[in-house]
Amino acid sequence: MTFGCKQLVLALLALVPTSQAQWDASRFAWYTGDAGSDFASAVPIGNGRLGAAIYGTGDERITLNENSIWSGPWQDRANRNSRSALSNIRSQLMSGDMTGAGQATLQNMAGNPTSPRQYNPLGDMTISFGHGSGRSNFLRYLDTYQGTAFVTYNYNNVNYTREYVGSYPHGVIAMRMSSSQAGQLNVRVSLSRSQYTTSQTASTSNGVNSVKLNGNSGQSSNAITFSSEARVVNTGGSVTTDGRSISVSGATTVDIFFDAQTSYRYSSQSAWESALTNNLNRAVSAGYAAIRSAAIADNTRLIGRVSLNLGSSGSAGNQDTRSRLTSYRSNPNADPQLATLMFNFGRHSLVASSRDTGALSLPANLQGIWNKDFSPAWGSEHLAININTEMNYWPAEVTNLGETHKPLFDLIKVAKARGQTMANVMYGCNNGGFVLHHNIDLWGDAAPVDYGTPYTMWPMGSVWLSLHMMEHYRFSGNRTFLQTDAWPVLQSAAQFYFCYMFNWNSYMTTGPTLSPENPFTVPGDMRTAGRSEGIDISVQMDNSMLEELFKAVIQTCQILGLANSECGSAQSYLSRLRPPSIGSYGQILEWRREYGEPEPGHRHMSAIWGLFPGSQMAPLNSSTYSAAARRLLDHRMQNGSGSTGWSRTWVMNLYARLLDGNSVWSSAVAFLQRYPSPNLWNTDSGPGSAFQIDGNFGFTSAIAEMLLQSHNVVHLLPALPSAVGTGSVTGLVARGGFVVDITWSGGSLTGASILSRNGGTLALRVAGGSQFSVNGVTYNGPISTTAGTTYRITPGMRWLRLYGVYCL
Ligand SMILES: *[C@@H]1O[C@H](CO)[C@@H](O)[C@H](O)[C@H]1NC(C)=O
Ligand SMILES: *[C@@H]1O[C@H](CO)[C@@H](O)[C@H](O)[C@H]1NC(C)=O
Ligand SMILES: *[C@@H]1O[C@H](CO)[C@@H](O)[C@H](O)[C@H]1NC(C)=O
Ligand SMILES: *[C@@H]1O[C@H](CO)[C@@H](O)[C@H](O)[C@H]1NC(C)=O
């Protein structure tokens, strides 16, 4: 034991080949070819409001998004029959007429029209270089740490480079094109959009070279309208315009700054156009180099808070990402760093698609902010709040990106006002409560969406969203936020249910409602036996979510010392919720009784929401419920669930909550083998199928949940897979505001340090309950911490005696 830690680290570093230092396999997605015409091979960057997907083609194509460009204005879709039909539908459901009630629900309660607004692309930028075939030494990459993209190649003995960065500080996408030989760069810059373009111009006057494209959402009045502009700044060469594009010839460097502004955030075209002009003037005078370094400083400040090491891949990680994904399908064990890259890609994607851009910032939607289609996949469901939007934010707090959560809170506030009106129109509840159904749009549209009994009528969206605000408080400890932001939302969410719920078998219950997207078979003693239906009362997910809502209200009342009537009502409703029931094969029952399952491998895990993201069914809370939740999850998996990318990542999070690391890992491997497109986006059923960003975020969340959980206690390595027995992580966050660094080896903890941001009590657990010490003292119960102080965790006595004196 003369070999100290420092020597050990140096010896290990010497083993890392230099080729890998160059291409950190956890950090870069890189390609030796361009994306061709495949959007899902384009490299995605963004500044939280503007998104860009870069193809790297000979004539560069960049698909551009701005997060408030959607398909139209606010629409009042409320069904005015709902209020009077409600009590009859409830009676039908209580008496067992499932089919009659389902039909009556659709006819009287579905929205009209059935769809909210959908997300739309801004358009494409084309930068024509005249470099068709004949490019060599081609390289294109995404740097998930800096949030930058890069393209380089040789053409006619000249090296060309293109750099791209999404800048949150300057509010633009900035680009630099350059040639290694002076005067060899010729480009033509244009903007295009396939629909609803209202003007397309270019001009060069007073040294300002600008390409502009304006468009709208297509309606004759009240359309969402936008203006966008690219400023072209050249070093060397000459500039001309044909009135629609800007051409630069004989330059050495060309910089492009892009921004777009819309009617969503401004009251008049002159207002958003002057914001656009001012922003671009500011960008041009700052210059590319300053914008790039500020953007990188901003991105790395957020991204750099967490560093994950799950082991190194050697040569398997040192390949073009496209080949790497292919190799992984047959030999996953060779490349553990692919999981780390995917974890980092999720954090990059969140920072790139969800930033605070003022009171009307918008959250990452189903495609983040990377969409090329006017009728995108799941077009009417861009903010599906029966899982997908929430999943986007699962990694936000635990991976130390709490500020990326704020755009979701902004939209909740918009939706709350809509939902208060909807509560009155549809349910006759006029007590300040708000209701949302299974989708919203940028206007906070609160009406039911689509037309089908397994999905349309789900009056629970406000609960799940509101709980995100409570979680933000639990992780950050920001009391001002709890008081001024979260409480009004939690209060209003609860108020709705105090009006809406009704007594059934002496439980306060919900209905008509459903268990998201999963149908059941109507049993013989109900009408119409054998049919597939979706609408019911007292669905398990509703009860699990309401339990957490009422507990959140009670907790907030305690922390803030409130004496509002909701504090008492939450307590009394909490005691009148139907507890989970357990069915014939030991599973949590999804509905109020055991129905037949037409889809036993269904992708939604709604019945065990109380396991994740909830905590009602977590093993340390209830071994009975967690065992029954596991039974249902295993049954689903044995029947083919986890069958879409996002569903597979929910499964990962659920196994993490069951403290089963090996099952998390086998689903992580299955996810990486099947779902990512070449640019690492999650897809519905594999490359070529619909892209949804939610699964990327679910993946990142699950990797964090494997290493740190905090819904009961601050739990280090709760679900460590044996496949990644040695590794480390820094900067994860636990509820209570504890920042946690952990190292492990041979499958167990070797050390941890925990920074207390806010002070407060720290209750700890290590893995399956192993012994450990805090600052050298054996842990035997919660300790009280001092804000700003770091606590060192060392493993149990035996380990400490052997190695601890050398390393810790
Ligand atoms: C062009 O790039 C290659 C690598 O792709 C490099 O070896 C070469 O030195 C570069 N040439 C110039 C003129 O920069
Ligand atoms: C706490 O929340 C308030 C209200 O949302 C916000 O203004 C403030 O910036 C937050 N404080 C921190 C440290 O994030
Ligand atoms: C789970 O257990 C914790 C700690 O005992 C408790 O605070 C929390 O309310 C429980 N959650 C649920 C949903 O039962
Ligand atoms: C469904 O899961 C059960 C285990 O819960 C299993 O016995 C059964 O074979 C599975 N059915 C199919 C069709 O895979």
PDB file of C-alpha atoms in Angstrom, residues 477-671:
ATOM      1  CA  GLY A 477     -35.382  24.923  -2.136  1.00  0.00           C
ATOM      2  CA  ASN A 478     -36.402  28.287  -3.639  1.00  0.00           C
ATOM      3  CA  ARG A 479     -39.100  29.473  -1.245  1.00  0.00           C
ATOM      4  CA  THR A 480     -39.893  32.553  -3.308  1.00  0.00           C
ATOM      5  CA  PHE A 481     -40.625  30.275  -6.240  1.00  0.00           C
ATOM      6  CA  LEU A 482     -42.846  28.105  -4.064  1.00  0.00           C
ATOM      7  CA  GLN A 483     -44.774  31.127  -2.830  1.00  0.00           C
ATOM      8  CA  THR A 484     -45.117  33.208  -5.991  1.00  0.00           C
ATOM      9  CA  ASP A 485     -45.006  30.638  -8.801  1.00  0.00           C
ATOM     10  CA  ALA A 486     -45.844  27.139  -7.583  1.00  0.00           C
ATOM     11  CA  TRP A 487     -48.489  27.789  -4.942  1.00  0.00           C
ATOM     12  CA  PRO A 488     -51.030  29.603  -7.164  1.00  0.00           C
ATOM     13  CA  VAL A 489     -50.781  26.724  -9.657  1.00  0.00           C
ATOM     14  CA  LEU A 490     -50.978  23.927  -7.070  1.00  0.00           C
ATOM     15  CA  GLN A 491     -53.855  25.672  -5.338  1.00  0.00           C
ATOM     16  CA  SER A 492     -55.819  26.083  -8.550  1.00  0.00           C
ATOM     17  CA  ALA A 493     -55.041  22.517  -9.664  1.00  0.00           C
ATOM     18  CA  ALA A 494     -56.410  21.156  -6.377  1.00  0.00           C
ATOM     19  CA  GLN A 495     -59.452  23.455  -6.386  1.00  0.00           C
ATOM     20  CA  PHE A 496     -60.690  21.924  -9.619  1.00  0.00           C
ATOM     21  CA  TYR A 497     -60.813  18.435  -8.091  1.00  0.00           C
ATOM     22  CA  PHE A 498     -62.575  19.687  -4.944  1.00  0.00           C
ATOM     23  CA  CYS A 499     -65.404  20.720  -7.256  1.00  0.00           C
ATOM     24  CA  TYR A 500     -65.122  17.953  -9.835  1.00  0.00           C
ATOM     25  CA  MET A 501     -64.683  14.704  -7.903  1.00  0.00           C
ATOM     26  CA  PHE A 502     -67.719  12.694  -6.893  1.00  0.00           C
ATOM     27  CA  ASN A 503     -68.529  10.054  -4.369  1.00  0.00           C
ATOM     28  CA  TRP A 504     -68.388   6.448  -5.544  1.00  0.00           C
ATOM     29  CA  ASN A 505     -68.317   3.565  -3.036  1.00  0.00           C
ATOM     30  CA  SER A 506     -67.360   6.176  -0.421  1.00  0.00           C
ATOM     31  CA  TYR A 507     -64.257   7.220  -2.349  1.00  0.00           C
ATOM     32  CA  MET A 508     -63.902  10.626  -3.957  1.00  0.00           C
ATOM     33  CA  THR A 509     -63.306   9.717  -7.555  1.00  0.00           C
ATOM     34  CA  THR A 510     -62.632  10.967 -11.087  1.00  0.00           C
ATOM     35  CA  GLY A 511     -64.623  10.253 -14.246  1.00  0.00           C
ATOM     36  CA  PRO A 512     -65.287  10.101 -17.108  1.00  0.00           C
ATOM     37  CA  THR A 513     -61.568   9.486 -17.448  1.00  0.00           C
ATOM     38  CA  LEU A 514     -59.160   6.864 -18.795  1.00  0.00           C
ATOM     39  CA  SER A 515     -55.754   5.303 -18.337  1.00  0.00           C
ATOM     40  CA  PRO A 516     -53.751   7.049 -21.044  1.00  0.00           C
ATOM     41  CA  GLU A 517     -54.135   5.356 -24.375  1.00  0.00           C
ATOM     42  CA  ASN A 518     -54.681   1.833 -23.006  1.00  0.00           C
ATOM     43  CA  PRO A 519     -58.001   0.150 -23.838  1.00  0.00           C
ATOM     44  CA  PHE A 520     -59.690  -2.538 -21.727  1.00  0.00           C
ATOM     45  CA  THR A 521     -62.128  -5.316 -22.557  1.00  0.00           C
ATOM     46  CA  VAL A 522     -65.600  -4.794 -21.118  1.00  0.00           C
ATOM     47  CA  PRO A 523     -66.396  -7.751 -18.813  1.00  0.00           C
ATOM     48  CA  GLY A 524     -69.512  -9.922 -19.052  1.00  0.00           C
ATOM     49  CA  ASP A 525     -71.432  -8.109 -16.345  1.00  0.00           C
ATOM     50  CA  MET A 526     -70.970  -4.689 -17.936  1.00  0.00           C
ATOM     51  CA  ARG A 527     -72.316  -3.293 -21.210  1.00  0.00           C
ATOM     52  CA  THR A 528     -71.226  -4.038 -24.007  1.00  0.00           C
ATOM     53  CA  ALA A 529     -69.343  -7.206 -23.007  1.00  0.00           C
ATOM     54  CA  GLY A 530     -66.246  -8.011 -25.050  1.00  0.00           C
ATOM     55  CA  ARG A 531     -65.860  -4.563 -26.582  1.00  0.00           C
ATOM     56  CA  SER A 532     -62.682  -2.568 -26.309  1.00  0.00           C
ATOM     57  CA  GLU A 533     -63.317   0.639 -24.381  1.00  0.00           C
ATOM     58  CA  GLY A 534     -61.278   3.296 -22.677  1.00  0.00           C
ATOM     59  CA  ILE A 535     -63.551   5.480 -20.562  1.00  0.00           C
ATOM     60  CA  ASP A 536     -64.039   4.618 -16.892  1.00  0.00           C
ATOM     61  CA  ILE A 537     -64.020   6.113 -13.386  1.00  0.00           C
ATOM     62  CA  SER A 538     -61.476   5.876 -10.555  1.00  0.00           C
ATOM     63  CA  VAL A 539     -58.510   4.993 -12.746  1.00  0.00           C
ATOM     64  CA  GLN A 540     -55.362   4.106 -10.771  1.00  0.00           C
ATOM     65  CA  MET A 541     -53.190   6.742 -12.418  1.00  0.00           C
ATOM     66  CA  ASP A 542     -55.639   9.484 -11.456  1.00  0.00           C
ATOM     67  CA  ASN A 543     -55.644   8.335  -7.846  1.00  0.00           C
ATOM     68  CA  SER A 544     -51.843   8.109  -7.726  1.00  0.00           C
ATOM     69  CA  MET A 545     -51.416  11.573  -9.202  1.00  0.00           C
ATOM     70  CA  LEU A 546     -54.054  13.124  -6.945  1.00  0.00           C
ATOM     71  CA  GLU A 547     -52.381  11.605  -3.907  1.00  0.00           C
ATOM     72  CA  GLU A 548     -49.171  13.377  -4.873  1.00  0.00           C
ATOM     73  CA  LEU A 549     -51.002  16.617  -5.667  1.00  0.00           C
ATOM     74  CA  PHE A 550     -52.796  16.712  -2.319  1.00  0.00           C
ATOM     75  CA  LYS A 551     -49.543  15.872  -0.516  1.00  0.00           C
ATOM     76  CA  ALA A 552     -47.815  18.675  -2.414  1.00  0.00           C
ATOM     77  CA  VAL A 553     -50.548  21.106  -1.346  1.00  0.00           C
ATOM     78  CA  ILE A 554     -50.250  20.001   2.273  1.00  0.00           C
ATOM     79  CA  GLN A 555     -46.456  20.255   2.188  1.00  0.00           C
ATOM     80  CA  THR A 556     -46.663  23.747   0.696  1.00  0.00           C
ATOM     81  CA  CYS A 557     -49.179  24.849   3.341  1.00  0.00           C
ATOM     82  CA  GLN A 558     -46.755  23.647   6.021  1.00  0.00           C
ATOM     83  CA  ILE A 559     -43.651  25.262   4.534  1.00  0.00           C
ATOM     84  CA  LEU A 560     -45.324  28.601   3.854  1.00  0.00           C
ATOM     85  CA  GLY A 561     -47.469  28.544   6.987  1.00  0.00           C
ATOM     86  CA  LEU A 562     -50.644  28.937   4.930  1.00  0.00           C
ATOM     87  CA  ALA A 563     -54.130  28.608   6.363  1.00  0.00           C
ATOM     88  CA  ASN A 564     -56.082  28.633   3.087  1.00  0.00           C
ATOM     89  CA  SER A 565     -59.118  26.387   2.878  1.00  0.00           C
ATOM     90  CA  GLU A 566     -57.304  24.233   0.279  1.00  0.00           C
ATOM     91  CA  CYS A 567     -54.890  23.096   2.986  1.00  0.00           C
ATOM     92  CA  GLY A 568     -57.700  21.398   4.913  1.00  0.00           C
ATOM     93  CA  SER A 569     -59.542  20.191   1.818  1.00  0.00           C
ATOM     94  CA  ALA A 570     -56.377  18.521   0.502  1.00  0.00           C
ATOM     95  CA  GLN A 571     -56.100  16.619   3.786  1.00  0.00           C
ATOM     96  CA  SER A 572     -59.697  15.440   3.678  1.00  0.00           C
ATOM     97  CA  TYR A 573     -59.616  14.488  -0.018  1.00  0.00           C
ATOM     98  CA  LEU A 574     -56.334  12.649   0.527  1.00  0.00           C
ATOM     99  CA  SER A 575     -58.017  10.393   3.049  1.00  0.00           C
ATOM    100  CA  ARG A 576     -60.848   9.650   0.640  1.00  0.00           C
ATOM    101  CA  LEU A 577     -58.799   8.477  -2.380  1.00  0.00           C
ATOM    102  CA  ARG A 578     -59.107   4.859  -3.417  1.00  0.00           C
ATOM    103  CA  PRO A 579     -55.813   3.085  -2.607  1.00  0.00           C
ATOM    104  CA  PRO A 580     -54.168   0.868  -5.250  1.00  0.00           C
ATOM    105  CA  SER A 581     -55.688  -2.605  -5.706  1.00  0.00           C
ATOM    106  CA  ILE A 582     -53.825  -5.765  -6.568  1.00  0.00           C
ATOM    107  CA  GLY A 583     -55.082  -8.161  -9.255  1.00  0.00           C
ATOM    108  CA  SER A 584     -55.114 -11.854 -10.082  1.00  0.00           C
ATOM    109  CA  TYR A 585     -51.444 -12.267 -10.928  1.00  0.00           C
ATOM    110  CA  GLY A 586     -50.217  -9.929  -8.227  1.00  0.00           C
ATOM    111  CA  GLN A 587     -50.166  -6.787 -10.354  1.00  0.00           C
ATOM    112  CA  ILE A 588     -51.265  -3.226  -9.625  1.00  0.00           C
ATOM    113  CA  LEU A 589     -54.719  -2.909 -11.160  1.00  0.00           C
ATOM    114  CA  GLU A 590     -54.923  -0.267 -13.839  1.00  0.00           C
ATOM    115  CA  TRP A 591     -58.661   0.316 -13.444  1.00  0.00           C
ATOM    116  CA  ARG A 592     -61.217   0.138 -10.628  1.00  0.00           C
ATOM    117  CA  ARG A 593     -61.540  -3.606 -11.175  1.00  0.00           C
ATOM    118  CA  GLU A 594     -59.744  -6.243 -13.214  1.00  0.00           C
ATOM    119  CA  TYR A 595     -60.675  -5.964 -16.874  1.00  0.00           C
ATOM    120  CA  GLY A 596     -59.372  -8.002 -19.801  1.00  0.00           C
ATOM    121  CA  GLU A 597     -56.336  -6.519 -21.567  1.00  0.00           C
ATOM    122  CA  PRO A 598     -56.506  -6.299 -25.364  1.00  0.00           C
ATOM    123  CA  GLU A 599     -52.928  -4.945 -25.317  1.00  0.00           C
ATOM    124  CA  PRO A 600     -51.042  -6.671 -22.478  1.00  0.00           C
ATOM    125  CA  GLY A 601     -47.778  -5.170 -23.750  1.00  0.00           C
ATOM    126  CA  HIS A 602     -49.104  -1.625 -23.903  1.00  0.00           C
ATOM    127  CA  ARG A 603     -46.465   1.129 -24.141  1.00  0.00           C
ATOM    128  CA  HIS A 604     -47.915   3.421 -21.460  1.00  0.00           C
ATOM    129  CA  MET A 605     -47.091   2.551 -17.839  1.00  0.00           C
ATOM    130  CA  SER A 606     -49.807   4.757 -16.398  1.00  0.00           C
ATOM    131  CA  ALA A 607     -50.962   2.293 -13.721  1.00  0.00           C
ATOM    132  CA  ILE A 608     -47.537   2.430 -12.081  1.00  0.00           C
ATOM    133  CA  TRP A 609     -47.076   6.181 -12.382  1.00  0.00           C
ATOM    134  CA  GLY A 610     -46.842   5.927  -8.587  1.00  0.00           C
ATOM    135  CA  LEU A 611     -43.478   4.186  -9.019  1.00  0.00           C
ATOM    136  CA  PHE A 612     -42.022   6.719 -11.431  1.00  0.00           C
ATOM    137  CA  PRO A 613     -42.294   9.670 -11.667  1.00  0.00           C
ATOM    138  CA  GLY A 614     -44.388   9.346  -8.496  1.00  0.00           C
ATOM    139  CA  SER A 615     -43.129   7.735  -5.318  1.00  0.00           C
ATOM    140  CA  GLN A 616     -46.239   6.138  -3.801  1.00  0.00           C
ATOM    141  CA  MET A 617     -45.154   2.693  -5.029  1.00  0.00           C
ATOM    142  CA  ALA A 618     -41.396   3.051  -4.463  1.00  0.00           C
ATOM    143  CA  PRO A 619     -39.824   0.097  -2.587  1.00  0.00           C
ATOM    144  CA  LEU A 620     -38.761   2.192   0.396  1.00  0.00           C
ATOM    145  CA  ASN A 621     -42.309   3.555   0.679  1.00  0.00           C
ATOM    146  CA  SER A 622     -44.260   0.357   0.255  1.00  0.00           C
ATOM    147  CA  SER A 623     -42.865  -3.092  -0.400  1.00  0.00           C
ATOM    148  CA  THR A 624     -46.388  -4.345  -1.173  1.00  0.00           C
ATOM    149  CA  TYR A 625     -47.082  -1.773  -3.877  1.00  0.00           C
ATOM    150  CA  SER A 626     -43.580  -1.936  -5.304  1.00  0.00           C
ATOM    151  CA  ALA A 627     -43.814  -5.722  -5.665  1.00  0.00           C
ATOM    152  CA  ALA A 628     -47.182  -5.361  -7.420  1.00  0.00           C
ATOM    153  CA  ALA A 629     -45.807  -2.578  -9.632  1.00  0.00           C
ATOM    154  CA  ARG A 630     -42.902  -4.837 -10.576  1.00  0.00           C
ATOM    155  CA  ARG A 631     -45.330  -7.628 -11.427  1.00  0.00           C
ATOM    156  CA  LEU A 632     -47.225  -5.379 -13.814  1.00  0.00           C
ATOM    157  CA  LEU A 633     -44.018  -4.033 -15.362  1.00  0.00           C
ATOM    158  CA  ASP A 634     -42.546  -7.514 -15.878  1.00  0.00           C
ATOM    159  CA  HIS A 635     -45.836  -8.682 -17.348  1.00  0.00           C
ATOM    160  CA  ARG A 636     -45.891  -5.760 -19.756  1.00  0.00           C
ATOM    161  CA  MET A 637     -42.300  -6.436 -20.803  1.00  0.00           C
ATOM    162  CA  GLN A 638     -42.983 -10.149 -21.260  1.00  0.00           C
ATOM    163  CA  ASN A 639     -45.805  -9.146 -23.575  1.00  0.00           C
ATOM    164  CA  GLY A 640     -43.687  -6.875 -25.767  1.00  0.00           C
ATOM    165  CA  SER A 641     -43.811  -3.488 -24.055  1.00  0.00           C
ATOM    166  CA  GLY A 642     -41.071  -0.912 -24.237  1.00  0.00           C
ATOM    167  CA  SER A 643     -41.940  -1.076 -27.913  1.00  0.00           C
ATOM    168  CA  THR A 644     -41.428   2.609 -28.716  1.00  0.00           C
ATOM    169  CA  GLY A 645     -38.302   4.547 -27.862  1.00  0.00           C
ATOM    170  CA  TRP A 646     -39.930   6.778 -25.257  1.00  0.00           C
ATOM    171  CA  SER A 647     -41.735   3.841 -23.661  1.00  0.00           C
ATOM    172  CA  ARG A 648     -38.449   1.941 -23.375  1.00  0.00           C
ATOM    173  CA  THR A 649     -36.916   4.859 -21.490  1.00  0.00           C
ATOM    174  CA  TRP A 650     -39.895   5.071 -19.109  1.00  0.00           C
ATOM    175  CA  VAL A 651     -39.231   1.376 -18.430  1.00  0.00           C
ATOM    176  CA  MET A 652     -35.611   2.241 -17.600  1.00  0.00           C
ATOM    177  CA  ASN A 653     -36.740   4.835 -15.052  1.00  0.00           C
ATOM    178  CA  LEU A 654     -39.213   2.356 -13.528  1.00  0.00           C
ATOM    179  CA  TYR A 655     -36.587  -0.354 -13.060  1.00  0.00           C
ATOM    180  CA  ALA A 656     -34.290   2.242 -11.510  1.00  0.00           C
ATOM    181  CA  ARG A 657     -37.024   3.014  -8.985  1.00  0.00           C
ATOM    182  CA  LEU A 658     -37.342  -0.727  -8.340  1.00  0.00           C
ATOM    183  CA  LEU A 659     -33.618  -0.612  -7.440  1.00  0.00           C
ATOM    184  CA  ASP A 660     -32.859  -3.075 -10.236  1.00  0.00           C
ATOM    185  CA  GLY A 661     -29.803  -1.741 -12.049  1.00  0.00           C
ATOM    186  CA  ASN A 662     -29.313  -4.730 -14.323  1.00  0.00           C
ATOM    187  CA  SER A 663     -32.828  -4.359 -15.741  1.00  0.00           C
ATOM    188  CA  VAL A 664     -32.213  -0.641 -16.287  1.00  0.00           C
ATOM    189  CA  TRP A 665     -29.075  -1.489 -18.193  1.00  0.00           C
ATOM    190  CA  SER A 666     -30.623  -4.184 -20.356  1.00  0.00           C
ATOM    191  CA  SER A 667     -33.302  -1.703 -21.406  1.00  0.00           C
ATOM    192  CA  ALA A 668     -30.620   0.968 -21.977  1.00  0.00           C
ATOM    193  CA  VAL A 669     -28.813  -1.456 -24.295  1.00  0.00           C
ATOM    194  CA  ALA A 670     -32.077  -2.382 -26.035  1.00  0.00           C
ATOM    195  CA  PHE A 671     -32.840   1.312 -26.493  1.00  0.00           C
TER     196      PHE A 671
END
